Structures are given as structure tokens and as C-alpha cells.
Short mmCIF file of C-alpha atoms and ligand atoms in Angstrom, two decimals:
data_model
loop_
_atom_site.label_atom_id
_atom_site.label_comp_id
_atom_site.label_asym_id
_atom_site.label_seq_id
_atom_site.Cartn_x
_atom_site.Cartn_y
_atom_site.Cartn_z
CA MET A 354 114.36 34.23 78.08
CA LYS A 355 110.96 33.79 79.65
CA LYS A 356 109.82 36.39 81.57
CA ILE A 357 107.41 36.27 84.87
CA PHE A 358 105.85 39.06 87.12
CA LEU A 359 104.76 37.91 90.59
CA THR A 360 102.27 39.82 92.59
CA ARG A 361 103.79 38.89 95.99
CA ARG A 362 107.43 36.89 96.80
CA ILE A 363 107.27 33.27 97.88
CA TYR A 364 109.82 31.27 98.98
CA PRO A 365 113.61 31.09 98.69
CA GLU A 366 113.75 27.34 97.04
CA ALA A 367 110.70 28.53 94.56
CA MET A 368 112.41 32.27 94.11
CA GLU A 369 115.87 30.24 93.58
CA LEU A 370 114.08 27.79 90.93
CA LEU A 371 112.12 31.21 89.32
CA GLU A 372 115.25 32.68 88.85
CA LYS A 373 117.13 29.85 87.31
CA ASN A 374 114.63 29.25 84.10
CA ALA A 375 113.05 32.83 84.06
CA LYS A 376 113.39 36.81 83.99
CA ILE A 377 111.68 37.47 87.36
CA GLU A 378 110.21 40.76 88.59
CA VAL A 379 108.07 41.05 91.69
CA TRP A 380 105.55 43.50 92.67
CA SER A 381 107.46 45.25 96.05
CA ALA A 382 105.25 47.90 96.86
CA ASP A 383 103.53 47.64 100.19
CA MET A 384 99.81 48.32 98.54
CA PRO A 385 98.91 45.80 96.88
CA ILE A 386 98.60 46.02 93.00
CA THR A 387 95.71 47.48 91.17
CA GLU A 388 94.25 46.37 88.28
CA ALA A 389 95.67 48.84 85.94
CA GLN A 390 99.17 48.22 87.37
CA LEU A 391 98.08 44.53 86.70
CA ILE A 392 97.13 45.34 83.43
CA GLU A 393 100.13 47.21 82.33
CA LYS A 394 102.55 43.88 83.92
CA VAL A 395 100.84 41.59 82.43
CA ALA A 396 101.29 42.89 78.60
CA GLN A 397 105.02 42.48 79.60
CA VAL A 398 105.78 39.18 80.58
CA GLU A 399 104.85 35.33 79.67
CA GLY A 400 103.91 34.24 83.07
CA LEU A 401 101.98 35.19 86.10
CA ILE A 402 102.26 34.70 89.19
CA SER A 403 98.84 35.20 91.55
CA MET A 404 97.38 34.99 95.03
CA LEU A 405 94.25 35.10 95.78
CA SER A 406 93.90 38.66 97.11
CA ASN A 407 94.73 39.82 93.16
CA PRO A 408 91.37 40.02 90.72
CA ILE A 409 92.52 38.63 87.86
CA THR A 410 89.70 40.07 85.72
CA GLU A 411 88.40 39.50 81.98
CA LYS A 412 90.55 43.29 81.37
CA VAL A 413 94.05 41.38 82.83
CA LEU A 414 93.62 38.54 80.99
CA GLN A 415 92.84 40.49 77.78
CA SER A 416 95.89 42.87 77.83
CA GLY A 417 97.85 39.72 78.74
CA ALA A 418 96.30 37.60 76.12
CA ALA A 419 97.29 40.16 73.98
CA HIS A 420 100.06 39.89 74.40
CA SER A 421 102.21 36.96 75.07
CA LEU A 422 101.05 36.07 78.40
CA ARG A 423 100.54 32.03 78.69
CA VAL A 424 100.09 31.04 82.11
CA VAL A 425 98.45 32.12 85.83
CA SER A 426 100.28 30.16 88.79
CA GLN A 427 98.28 31.10 91.70
CA MET A 428 99.50 30.39 95.07
CA ALA A 429 96.40 28.71 96.25
CA VAL A 430 93.43 26.22 96.00
CA GLY A 431 90.65 28.20 95.72
CA TYR A 432 90.79 30.54 92.27
CA ASP A 433 87.44 32.21 92.54
CA ASN A 434 89.48 35.27 92.05
CA ILE A 435 90.69 34.50 88.41
CA ALA A 436 87.90 35.50 85.47
CA VAL A 437 88.68 31.38 84.45
CA GLU A 438 86.26 31.19 81.75
CA GLN A 439 87.82 33.79 79.67
CA ALA A 440 91.20 32.77 80.53
CA THR A 441 90.63 29.33 78.74
CA LYS A 442 89.17 31.18 75.75
CA LEU A 443 91.59 33.67 75.41
CA GLY A 444 94.25 30.19 75.40
CA ILE A 445 95.44 31.26 78.91
CA ALA A 446 96.26 28.28 80.93
CA VAL A 447 95.70 28.37 85.01
CA GLY A 448 97.19 26.56 87.72
CA ASN A 449 96.26 26.24 91.74
CA THR A 450 97.81 24.48 94.21
CA PRO A 451 95.43 21.48 95.43
CA GLY A 452 95.97 19.00 98.23
CA VAL A 453 99.46 20.03 100.03
CA LEU A 454 97.03 22.52 101.98
CA THR A 455 94.11 20.18 103.17
CA GLU A 456 95.81 19.11 106.92
CA THR A 457 96.71 22.64 107.48
CA THR A 458 93.34 24.40 106.38
CA ALA A 459 91.83 21.39 108.31
CA ASP A 460 93.69 22.14 111.38
CA LEU A 461 92.76 25.76 111.45
CA ALA A 462 89.23 25.21 111.32
CA TRP A 463 89.88 22.90 113.73
CA ALA A 464 91.36 25.33 116.30
CA LEU A 465 88.63 27.93 115.22
CA LEU A 466 85.49 25.20 116.01
CA MET A 467 87.66 24.33 119.73
CA ALA A 468 88.34 28.20 120.55
CA ALA A 469 84.65 29.03 119.79
CA ALA A 470 83.41 26.09 121.52
CA ARG A 471 85.65 27.19 124.53
CA ARG A 472 85.80 30.99 124.60
CA VAL A 473 89.43 30.91 124.67
CA VAL A 474 89.53 34.11 122.78
CA GLU A 475 87.65 35.63 125.24
CA GLY A 476 89.18 34.47 127.91
CA HIS A 477 92.68 35.68 126.68
CA THR A 478 91.19 38.58 126.29
CA GLU A 479 90.22 39.42 130.24
CA VAL A 480 92.62 37.90 131.16
CA HIS A 481 95.20 39.94 129.03
CA ARG A 482 92.85 43.17 130.31
CA GLY A 483 92.77 42.51 133.70
CA ILE A 484 89.54 41.29 134.11
CA TRP A 485 89.24 37.99 135.12
CA ARG A 486 89.25 38.47 139.08
CA SER A 487 88.88 34.35 140.46
CA TRP A 488 87.71 31.28 138.97
CA GLY A 489 83.80 30.94 139.38
CA PRO A 490 81.65 27.90 137.95
CA ASP A 491 79.34 30.29 135.54
CA VAL A 492 82.66 32.55 134.33
CA LEU A 493 83.20 31.86 130.53
CA CYS A 494 81.32 28.48 130.59
CA GLY A 495 81.49 27.35 126.76
CA THR A 496 79.94 24.25 125.24
CA ASP A 497 80.98 20.80 124.71
CA VAL A 498 83.07 19.78 121.49
CA TYR A 499 82.93 16.03 122.13
CA GLY A 500 80.32 13.82 121.63
CA ALA A 501 78.42 17.02 120.02
CA THR A 502 77.17 17.03 115.74
CA LEU A 503 79.03 18.81 113.35
CA GLY A 504 77.46 19.87 109.92
CA ILE A 505 80.42 19.75 107.34
CA ILE A 506 79.78 21.91 104.10
CA GLY A 507 81.14 20.66 101.33
CA PHE A 508 82.98 17.63 101.91
CA GLY A 509 85.84 17.53 99.65
CA ARG A 510 89.23 17.24 100.42
CA ILE A 511 89.99 19.38 103.40
CA GLY A 512 85.82 18.95 104.60
CA GLN A 513 86.87 15.22 104.81
CA ALA A 514 90.33 15.95 107.05
CA VAL A 515 87.95 17.66 109.38
CA ALA A 516 86.09 14.59 109.26
CA ALA A 517 88.48 12.70 110.03
CA ARG A 518 89.87 15.04 112.85
CA ALA A 519 85.68 14.91 114.35
CA ALA A 520 85.73 11.01 114.68
CA GLY A 521 88.51 11.37 117.54
CA PHE A 522 86.01 13.30 119.54
CA HIS A 523 83.27 10.70 119.00
CA MET A 524 81.14 13.73 117.01
CA LYS A 525 78.28 12.92 114.64
CA VAL A 526 79.25 13.64 111.40
CA LEU A 527 76.60 14.95 109.08
CA TYR A 528 77.77 17.07 105.10
CA THR A 529 76.11 18.50 102.62
CA GLN A 530 77.48 19.01 98.82
CA ARG A 531 75.58 18.73 95.49
CA HIS A 532 76.33 15.14 94.93
CA ARG A 533 76.70 12.11 97.57
CA ASP A 534 79.54 10.49 97.71
CA LEU A 535 79.57 7.23 98.90
CA ALA A 536 82.97 6.19 98.86
CA ALA A 537 83.65 9.14 101.67
CA GLU A 538 80.58 8.41 103.19
CA GLU A 539 82.38 4.49 104.22
CA ARG A 540 85.95 6.04 105.10
CA THR A 541 84.29 9.00 107.40
CA GLN A 542 80.81 7.69 108.40
CA ALA A 543 79.20 10.65 107.80
CA GLN A 544 76.02 11.40 107.13
CA TYR A 545 74.41 12.83 103.58
CA MET A 546 71.76 15.13 103.96
CA THR A 547 70.23 18.53 102.95
CA LEU A 548 71.10 21.57 103.90
CA ASP A 549 68.46 22.97 105.70
CA GLU A 550 68.25 19.17 107.45
CA LEU A 551 71.90 19.85 108.03
CA LEU A 552 71.64 23.10 109.97
CA ARG A 553 68.38 21.99 112.10
CA GLN A 554 70.48 19.54 113.47
CA ALA A 555 74.09 20.77 113.95
CA ASP A 556 75.80 22.01 116.87
CA PHE A 557 79.00 23.08 114.84
CA VAL A 558 78.31 23.95 110.90
CA THR A 559 81.91 24.80 108.97
CA LEU A 560 82.26 25.99 105.31
CA HIS A 561 84.62 23.61 102.81
CA ALA A 562 83.08 24.33 99.36
CA TYR A 563 84.69 26.34 96.95
CA LEU A 564 82.99 29.97 96.14
CA SER A 565 80.69 29.62 92.94
CA ALA A 566 77.56 31.42 92.33
CA GLU A 567 75.93 28.58 94.22
CA THR A 568 77.79 28.79 97.12
CA ARG A 569 77.94 33.08 97.16
CA GLY A 570 75.61 34.03 100.42
CA MET A 571 74.57 30.74 100.73
CA ILE A 572 74.10 31.14 104.83
CA GLY A 573 71.55 33.94 104.66
CA LYS A 574 69.14 35.55 107.12
CA GLU A 575 66.85 32.20 106.48
CA GLN A 576 69.96 29.75 106.84
CA LEU A 577 70.83 31.32 110.03
CA ALA A 578 67.29 30.93 111.62
CA HIS A 579 66.95 27.34 110.52
CA MET A 580 70.34 26.70 112.21
CA LYS A 581 70.22 25.34 116.00
CA PRO A 582 69.84 27.53 119.20
CA GLY A 583 73.39 27.93 120.20
CA ALA A 584 75.52 26.66 117.07
CA ILE A 585 78.73 27.82 116.29
CA LEU A 586 79.20 28.77 112.66
CA ILE A 587 83.06 28.45 111.07
CA ASN A 588 84.47 29.63 108.41
CA THR A 589 87.83 29.10 106.25
CA ALA A 590 86.40 28.74 103.14
CA ARG A 591 85.09 32.19 101.39
CA GLY A 592 83.88 35.55 103.22
CA ALA A 593 81.12 35.78 100.67
CA MET A 594 79.90 32.73 101.19
CA ILE A 595 77.73 34.51 104.03
CA ASP A 596 75.44 37.08 104.32
CA GLN A 597 77.60 39.19 107.51
CA ALA A 598 74.86 41.05 108.19
CA ALA A 599 72.68 38.93 109.02
CA LEU A 600 75.48 36.81 111.00
CA TYR A 601 75.95 40.33 113.16
CA GLU A 602 71.87 39.69 113.57
CA ALA A 603 72.01 36.56 114.20
CA LEU A 604 74.59 36.55 116.68
CA SER A 605 73.48 39.68 118.52
CA ALA A 606 69.89 38.32 119.04
CA GLY A 607 71.55 35.33 120.86
CA HIS A 608 70.52 32.52 118.26
CA LEU A 609 74.05 31.62 117.63
CA ALA A 610 76.24 31.03 120.08
CA ALA A 611 79.77 32.23 118.23
CA ALA A 612 81.16 32.38 115.00
CA ALA A 613 84.92 32.28 114.05
CA LEU A 614 85.82 33.20 111.06
CA ASP A 615 89.16 32.74 108.79
CA VAL A 616 87.98 34.38 105.79
CA THR A 617 85.29 37.46 105.39
CA ASP A 618 83.71 39.77 102.51
CA PRO A 619 85.62 42.42 102.27
CA GLU A 620 88.98 41.01 103.74
CA PRO A 621 90.51 43.04 105.09
CA ILE A 622 87.31 43.05 107.22
CA PRO A 623 87.15 47.12 107.56
CA GLN A 624 87.47 48.07 111.31
CA ASN A 625 83.66 49.53 111.73
CA SER A 626 81.93 45.61 110.78
CA PRO A 627 80.08 45.67 113.76
CA LEU A 628 81.55 41.91 114.22
CA LEU A 629 84.00 43.32 115.11
CA GLU A 630 82.11 44.83 118.33
CA LEU A 631 81.14 40.71 119.21
CA PRO A 632 83.48 38.93 121.72
CA GLN A 633 81.47 36.00 120.94
CA VAL A 634 83.18 36.43 116.77
CA ILE A 635 86.98 35.06 116.06
CA ILE A 636 88.38 36.69 113.21
CA THR A 637 91.57 35.48 112.09
CA PRO A 638 93.38 36.83 108.71
CA HIS A 639 92.86 34.23 106.40
CA ILE A 640 95.69 32.01 107.87
CA GLY A 641 93.78 28.58 106.50
CA SER A 642 96.47 27.10 104.96
CA ALA A 643 99.45 29.25 106.93
CA SER A 644 102.46 26.65 108.43
CA THR A 645 105.64 27.44 106.90
CA GLN A 646 105.57 23.31 105.55
CA THR A 647 102.66 24.20 103.17
CA ARG A 648 103.24 27.12 102.20
CA ARG A 649 107.10 26.19 101.24
CA ARG A 650 105.08 23.45 99.64
CA MET A 651 102.56 25.79 97.58
CA SER A 652 105.26 28.08 96.66
CA VAL A 653 107.44 25.52 95.42
CA MET A 654 103.86 23.70 92.79
CA THR A 655 103.56 27.72 92.21
CA ALA A 656 106.83 27.81 90.61
CA GLU A 657 106.27 24.33 88.79
CA ASN A 658 103.11 25.29 87.36
CA VAL A 659 104.30 28.88 86.31
CA LEU A 660 107.51 27.24 84.40
CA ALA A 661 105.44 24.34 83.04
CA GLY A 662 103.38 27.60 81.27
CA VAL A 663 106.13 29.82 79.67
CA ALA A 664 107.60 26.71 78.18
CA ARG A 665 103.93 25.75 76.99
CA GLU A 666 104.05 22.10 78.37
CA LYS A 667 101.00 21.05 80.46
CA LEU A 668 100.63 22.61 84.10
CA PRO A 669 100.89 20.18 86.44
CA TYR A 670 98.12 21.47 88.44
CA CYS A 671 96.22 22.82 86.14
CA VAL A 672 92.47 24.37 86.70
CA ASN A 673 91.12 24.56 82.99
CA PRO A 674 92.92 21.62 81.13
CA GLU A 675 90.57 22.19 78.27
CA VAL A 676 92.38 25.36 76.85
CA TYR A 677 94.90 22.74 75.69
CA ALA A 678 92.53 21.17 73.34
CA GLN A 679 91.39 24.45 71.59
CA ARG A 680 95.38 25.24 71.55
CA LYS A 681 97.30 24.87 68.25
C1 DGY B 833 93.58 28.65 98.89
O1 DGY B 833 94.28 28.07 98.78
O2 DGY B 833 92.69 29.22 98.43
C2 DGY B 833 93.20 29.35 100.68
O3 DGY B 833 91.53 29.85 101.44
C3 DGY B 833 94.73 30.01 101.18
O4 DGY B 833 94.48 29.75 101.98
#
């Protein structure tokens, strides 16, 4: 029987599928597996199931390839933690879970946008701490979402799902990404523009791009300065796209009204991060895809990918299909 190592246990129906078809080992310690431990584990298996919090480095892949690792199946749509180019060179297929988490992640982006606009977390905190005394004309006033302008950075599946939600709020929707997408524009009525123009016009800016060399640090001091005074920034993509020190400056200077981040760099955000001191900052623990239904679907896709990989079949959801061209 082929062997598969999992860095975290996944949902029961997926575990059952794995256990029926392979010999399974799951990392069960409280602390996440280290690179050195992973190097050791991948040398003993044909398949690896990884999470976005596991750096699947060149060294890990080399250790696996030197033995019999054929597939890395990640339980996430993003795979910026995996050295994919190296995996391809080594003949290792890499799988992910596209599509199934689109609406769930868009829901969270929308929840964060609404919560930041209407200061929901600040209000909740004041009530729980007994600070709130009485209704007042200027108590915890936020900003309107209805009729405002939304700027979407990265107009793939999730970006477009957010645009669909914005339509219900009669928002003007702007988007930016490397290529203009006329079909998506027709579907969503969104308007394409440069990043700079979008930042200057949007009341809300939300990130939905993949993390790459191009998008890493794309929202820095200069971009934040170009955002409209009082604008709100939402990030459910990857933390490293935003310069957090510059964001702190923009928020504490009062240039931005608020930020809502489901992702930070690093994760978890250090407890001494100055961002945690700002009441207008909402931070959630990377829960974009965290609905039970979606995590179940992701688990099953992850299992299907790894089982195909260890059987030397094409992965149903593969991020490096070019790997097959070079395999004998
Ligand atoms: C992903 O799948 O990449 C998401 O960030 C997980 O929630």
C-alpha cells in the first residue's frame, strides 16, 4: 500500500477515503511540523498532504524526490508556500482546491467590509467592557456601504464573487489586475483601471490576488498615501501583499478609517504588533474558507488529489500539469 503523510488531520469522509486506499500517518503534535521533521517524513512516503502554513521548500521536495514522493496535495487554493517550480523539475505533482471556497471566502471578505464600515467589533468590545453608556448622535458612527465605490484588486473567482455581493448594495465596482477581463466586466459591470487610479477612487479596497513576486508588498507607503482619506482596506488574500508597518502609519495618522485583515505576515500576527493596539483594525485568524461545508469539500478534493498522485494518475486539480510532459 502507498504511504501518505498529512501535516494535519482533515475531515472524516476524506480520512476514510485515504484510509481505505493507503497507509496514513498524521502529524499529531500540538506544534506545527518543522522543516527538518518534514524532510524526514517525506522521505518515507509517496504522497504528502500539506496546509498553507507548511513551507514546502526546495529542501523538503528534494528529500521527497530522492526517495519516492510523487505528489503534494495542498488543502487550499493558494500554494505560495510551495516551491512549485522545484516540484515540477523533480517530477512531483502539486494539487490544490480551486473553486469550492470561492463563495465562502467572498462571504468573509464581505463580513469584514461590513464590520469595518459599521465599526461592529468596536461596538461589541465597548458593550462587553461596559464602556458604552447610552445612545448618542455621534456614538460609533461608521461609513455607508450602500452606494459607495469598491475597488477590487485581483478579479479572479473570489474577486468577482465579491463584486456580485456589491451589486446588491448598488456599489460602483472598480477592479485591477494584470489583464483586463472583458467577459468578467460584462458579467459584473465592474470597471477596469490601474492600481493607482483604483486606490484614488475607491472607498473600500479589497485584495483577492495570488501572492507572487509581483503582488508581494504591492500595498506599501506610496499606495496607502494614494488611497482616499477615510478609505477602508480589506485583505482576505495573503498578508505579505501589504506592508504592515506602512498600514499602521496610515491608520494611526487617520488617513485610513479602518482595516480588516483575515491574513497577516507572519501568521499568527505577533502579540506585540502595533496593529493590535488600534481599535479600528479587525484581525481574524485566516478563516476565509472556514465554513464546515467548504472545509469538507476541500478535504475530499485534497484526498482525491493525493490518491491520484500516489497511483501515478493525473491529479484532478493540478497546479503544475507541465510535470506530466517530463515524466517518463
Ligand atoms: C486558500 O485556500 O488559499 C485560503 O487562503 C484558505 O482559507
